Amino acid sequence: MFNACSVGTPEKRTEIADFIIDLCVDVLFLTETWLRQAGDEAKCADLAPPGFTAKSFPRSSRGGGLAIVLKDSLLPHFSWTTSLPFCHTSFELIHATLTLTQKTLHFYTLYRPPPNRKNKLTDSLFFEQFPDLLEHCNSLAGNSFILGDFNFHYDCPLNPYTSRLNDLLSMFDLQQSVNSPTHKRGHLLYWFVHMPTDGLLLSTEVSQVISSDHFCVLAYLDVTIPQSPPTFVEARNICAIHRPTLKEDLRSHLCSFVPFGCRSRLHSLDCSRQARPCHPAQGFHAS
């Protein structure tokens, strides 16, 4: 997961796509994409390297916005929605579900904008609405994870809001698992919440690979996911084509309908290169 602080520049989108490939990421959840509801489809597509698909969930107003980038092999097993049976005006939220043979995983990606006079949000409003998300997670079959930019400093446990949020998580037997700063100023703003008794979370780590004030959080889960099937590609070695034979084939097939004045041009085909035997088309596997 990563707070992109806008993916508006080609450089940032390239960094994110390279990050996915270099670190073998299966699913990437993004916050603060700043993508618009219309007109930024190409920018969203740039986030996905080959073999991946990107889905944007923009905010109706400027800024904010969430996105998911996932392997194409997971698409048949993945679903997502922003329509949830409770009010969450104090934070943006996606509910993504990964349905596997043995397990169902629920990922809730959250972004809580810092309250200010312009957005008219308050900390108290968040604490009114967030328990409804916890109740919703508790009511579903499967394993739930809540992740994202909470904009509460987990590294300051004595902060009244941080303490209150930790108390809420404890009431539902949940735990926050990121233990390193996720911002260049040394604060831990990105939380990864899970139920320890599930035994699915192996570890988390923080990466500073992408150029940003925010760092990426990697979570490793003890889950076997579907892999992309091998793709068979049929190709012909163009360099191995026997040029004199090609010349004769062109002459015999084209002379019947090429205008007479152009036929002499067929004789100008360059056959000065060394002739090589023609090989049939060969296939190779790419996975």
XYZ file of C-alpha atoms in Angstrom:
287
model
C 0.000 0.000 0.000
C 1.188 3.486 -0.800
C 0.050 7.087 -0.461
C 0.961 8.348 -3.929
C 0.343 12.067 -3.265
C -0.818 12.295 -6.913
C 0.056 10.036 -9.842
C -0.204 12.971 -12.253
C 3.369 12.812 -13.554
C 4.669 10.092 -15.909
C 7.701 9.698 -13.643
C 5.576 8.804 -10.597
C 3.469 6.338 -12.583
C 6.602 4.687 -13.984
C 8.102 4.412 -10.496
C 4.952 2.707 -9.206
C 4.827 0.247 -12.122
C 8.540 -0.556 -11.681
C 8.036 -0.993 -7.936
C 5.345 -3.620 -8.590
C 7.637 -5.615 -10.886
C 10.852 -5.241 -8.869
C 9.298 -6.312 -5.561
C 6.995 -8.987 -7.057
C 3.852 -7.302 -5.706
C 0.590 -9.198 -6.342
C -1.817 -6.418 -5.329
C -1.076 -2.751 -4.688
C -3.550 -0.467 -2.913
C -3.044 3.263 -3.502
C -4.388 6.315 -1.713
C -4.368 9.970 -2.816
C -4.083 9.240 -6.539
C -5.645 12.618 -7.433
C -7.158 11.019 -10.530
C -10.350 12.564 -11.919
C -13.634 10.790 -12.570
C -13.247 11.392 -16.312
C -10.235 12.144 -18.470
C -7.541 10.296 -16.519
C -8.137 6.776 -17.843
C -4.738 6.711 -19.585
C -2.958 7.784 -16.388
C -4.686 5.004 -14.477
C -3.659 2.441 -17.117
C -0.022 3.616 -16.838
C 0.061 2.403 -13.230
C -0.250 -1.213 -14.359
C 2.839 -2.973 -15.761
C 2.337 -5.791 -18.316
C 0.221 -8.578 -16.815
C -1.541 -6.218 -14.393
C -4.754 -4.185 -14.355
C -5.408 -0.876 -12.567
C -8.786 0.258 -11.244
C -9.365 3.823 -10.051
C -11.893 5.016 -7.469
C -11.665 8.810 -7.766
C -13.115 11.343 -5.402
C -15.959 13.450 -6.770
C -14.028 16.595 -5.842
C -10.375 17.562 -6.309
C -7.681 15.452 -4.666
C -7.973 12.197 -2.772
C -8.900 9.088 -4.694
C -8.082 5.395 -4.258
C -6.861 2.754 -6.698
C -6.037 -0.944 -6.947
C -3.365 -2.478 -9.196
C -3.495 -6.277 -9.352
C -2.273 -9.233 -11.354
C -4.467 -10.230 -14.272
C -4.510 -13.800 -12.913
C -6.381 -12.483 -9.846
C -9.087 -10.638 -11.785
C -11.507 -13.624 -11.914
C -11.190 -13.960 -8.131
C -11.371 -10.275 -7.212
C -14.344 -7.983 -6.705
C -14.645 -4.485 -5.247
C -17.185 -1.934 -4.186
C -17.435 1.509 -2.617
C -21.109 0.999 -1.687
C -21.206 -0.102 1.928
C -24.131 -0.348 4.383
C -22.886 2.437 6.644
C -21.902 6.084 6.394
C -18.186 6.879 5.978
C -18.111 10.533 4.950
C -15.074 11.124 7.161
C -12.896 8.719 5.156
C -12.662 7.260 1.652
C -13.058 3.492 1.475
C -12.887 0.541 -0.931
C -13.983 -2.964 0.004
C -12.096 -5.487 -2.159
C -12.784 -9.213 -1.861
C -10.428 -11.985 -2.958
C -12.248 -15.314 -3.202
C -9.996 -18.375 -3.228
C -10.700 -22.090 -2.986
C -10.032 -22.317 0.738
C -10.294 -18.691 1.901
C -12.115 -15.423 1.374
C -10.078 -12.309 2.085
C -11.601 -8.857 2.597
C -9.367 -5.817 2.105
C -10.639 -2.413 3.221
C -8.467 0.398 1.880
C -9.004 3.621 3.785
C -7.885 7.209 3.427
C -8.795 9.702 6.149
C -8.177 13.287 4.989
C -6.795 15.516 7.753
C -9.693 17.607 9.126
C -9.704 21.289 8.180
C -12.139 24.161 7.713
C -12.506 23.494 4.000
C -13.542 19.823 4.197
C -15.455 20.394 7.464
C -14.320 17.002 8.784
C -13.612 16.373 12.445
C -11.872 13.691 14.469
C -15.056 13.092 16.419
C -16.941 12.315 13.193
C -14.359 9.680 12.313
C -14.786 8.000 15.688
C -18.539 7.980 15.178
C -18.238 6.208 11.828
C -15.196 3.965 12.125
C -16.825 1.513 14.600
C -19.431 0.768 11.908
C -16.621 -0.434 9.648
C -15.319 -2.689 12.419
C -18.812 -4.105 12.978
C -19.140 -4.735 9.245
C -15.807 -6.602 9.134
C -16.857 -8.677 12.117
C -20.097 -9.708 10.417
C -18.487 -11.176 7.287
C -17.303 -14.722 6.746
C -13.610 -14.856 5.912
C -10.562 -12.867 6.953
C -10.565 -9.071 7.008
C -7.747 -6.549 6.722
C -8.032 -2.774 7.112
C -5.192 -0.795 5.599
C -4.455 2.730 4.574
C -3.556 6.222 5.609
C -5.340 6.927 8.898
C -3.460 10.192 9.513
C -3.133 9.292 13.186
C 0.402 8.972 14.565
C 0.684 5.367 15.700
C 4.216 6.213 16.862
C 2.674 8.499 19.523
C 0.712 6.021 21.682
C -0.062 8.684 24.298
C -1.873 10.814 21.736
C -5.552 10.674 22.800
C -6.788 9.868 19.279
C -4.179 7.156 18.735
C -4.995 5.661 22.115
C -8.713 5.768 21.387
C -8.257 4.075 18.030
C -6.108 1.332 19.551
C -8.775 0.745 22.182
C -11.381 0.338 19.446
C -9.229 -2.218 17.654
C -8.690 -4.151 20.869
C -12.452 -4.407 21.409
C -12.654 -6.369 18.137
C -9.483 -8.409 18.773
C -7.682 -6.528 16.012
C -4.096 -5.347 15.899
C -2.055 -2.783 13.946
C 1.123 -4.406 12.587
C 3.271 -1.678 10.959
C 6.104 -0.693 13.308
C 8.341 1.603 11.237
C 7.802 5.224 10.160
C 5.829 5.615 6.938
C 6.583 9.315 6.399
C 9.845 11.188 5.951
C 9.138 13.212 9.096
C 9.362 10.026 11.154
C 5.673 9.447 11.838
C 3.745 6.231 11.310
C 0.576 7.188 9.417
C -0.092 4.001 7.436
C -1.773 1.266 9.419
C -2.274 -2.407 8.534
C -4.963 -3.864 10.785
C -5.592 -7.592 11.053
C -6.767 -10.274 13.451
C -3.651 -12.000 14.876
C -5.505 -15.240 15.581
C -6.047 -15.732 11.829
C -2.362 -16.470 11.391
C -2.350 -15.160 7.817
C -0.070 -12.144 8.192
C 3.550 -13.274 8.068
C 5.211 -9.857 8.290
C 5.163 -6.229 7.194
C 7.980 -3.976 6.099
C 8.390 -0.384 4.964
C 10.091 0.478 1.673
C 11.435 3.876 0.533
C 11.944 2.882 -3.116
C 9.499 5.395 -4.641
C 10.359 9.106 -4.525
C 7.774 10.570 -2.164
C 7.250 12.021 1.308
C 5.392 8.781 2.060
C 6.863 5.274 2.116
C 5.389 2.023 0.835
C 4.164 -0.674 3.219
C 4.563 -4.293 2.158
C 2.477 -7.018 3.791
C 3.241 -10.713 3.289
C 0.312 -13.093 3.703
C 0.350 -16.880 4.055
C -1.973 -17.367 1.086
C -1.568 -19.297 -2.170
C -2.898 -17.282 -5.089
C -3.668 -18.359 -8.689
C -0.801 -17.901 -11.112
C -1.001 -16.789 -14.719
C -1.085 -19.760 -17.127
C 1.781 -20.046 -19.642
C 1.103 -18.226 -22.900
C 2.055 -19.922 -26.201
C 3.240 -17.457 -28.809
C 3.851 -18.517 -32.431
C 6.482 -16.512 -34.304
C 8.556 -16.738 -37.481
C 12.237 -15.902 -37.744
C 12.085 -13.165 -40.393
C 15.870 -13.056 -40.783
C 15.890 -16.712 -41.839
C 13.563 -16.205 -44.826
C 15.173 -17.289 -48.117
C 15.118 -14.046 -50.106
C 15.333 -15.496 -53.663
C 12.414 -17.762 -52.836
C 10.472 -14.804 -51.467
C 11.179 -12.906 -54.706
C 9.831 -15.743 -56.832
C 6.744 -16.092 -54.645
C 5.993 -12.388 -54.927
C 6.456 -12.423 -58.699
C 4.186 -15.431 -59.217
C 1.405 -14.167 -56.939
C 1.490 -10.469 -57.760
C 2.082 -10.381 -61.501
C -1.517 -11.439 -62.102
C -2.912 -8.163 -60.711
C -0.007 -5.675 -60.514
C -0.276 -3.054 -63.344
C 2.082 -3.789 -66.218
C 4.140 -0.630 -65.707
C 4.960 -1.704 -62.156
C 5.975 -5.263 -62.923
C 9.552 -4.308 -63.676
C 9.912 -3.177 -60.098
C 9.523 -6.747 -58.905
C 12.861 -7.498 -60.570
C 14.607 -4.884 -58.423
C 14.124 -6.867 -55.220
C 17.477 -7.079 -53.472
C 18.713 -10.643 -53.372
C 22.341 -9.782 -52.785
C 22.329 -11.054 -49.217
C 23.533 -14.567 -48.595
C 20.737 -17.068 -49.018
C 19.776 -19.093 -45.983
C 17.401 -22.038 -45.717
C 13.812 -21.261 -44.708
C 12.729 -22.658 -41.361
C 9.150 -23.319 -40.301
C 7.560 -21.142 -37.600
C 8.665 -22.064 -34.102
C 6.946 -21.465 -30.756
C 8.219 -20.422 -27.346
C 6.616 -20.184 -23.898
C 6.350 -16.961 -21.944
C 4.878 -16.918 -18.478
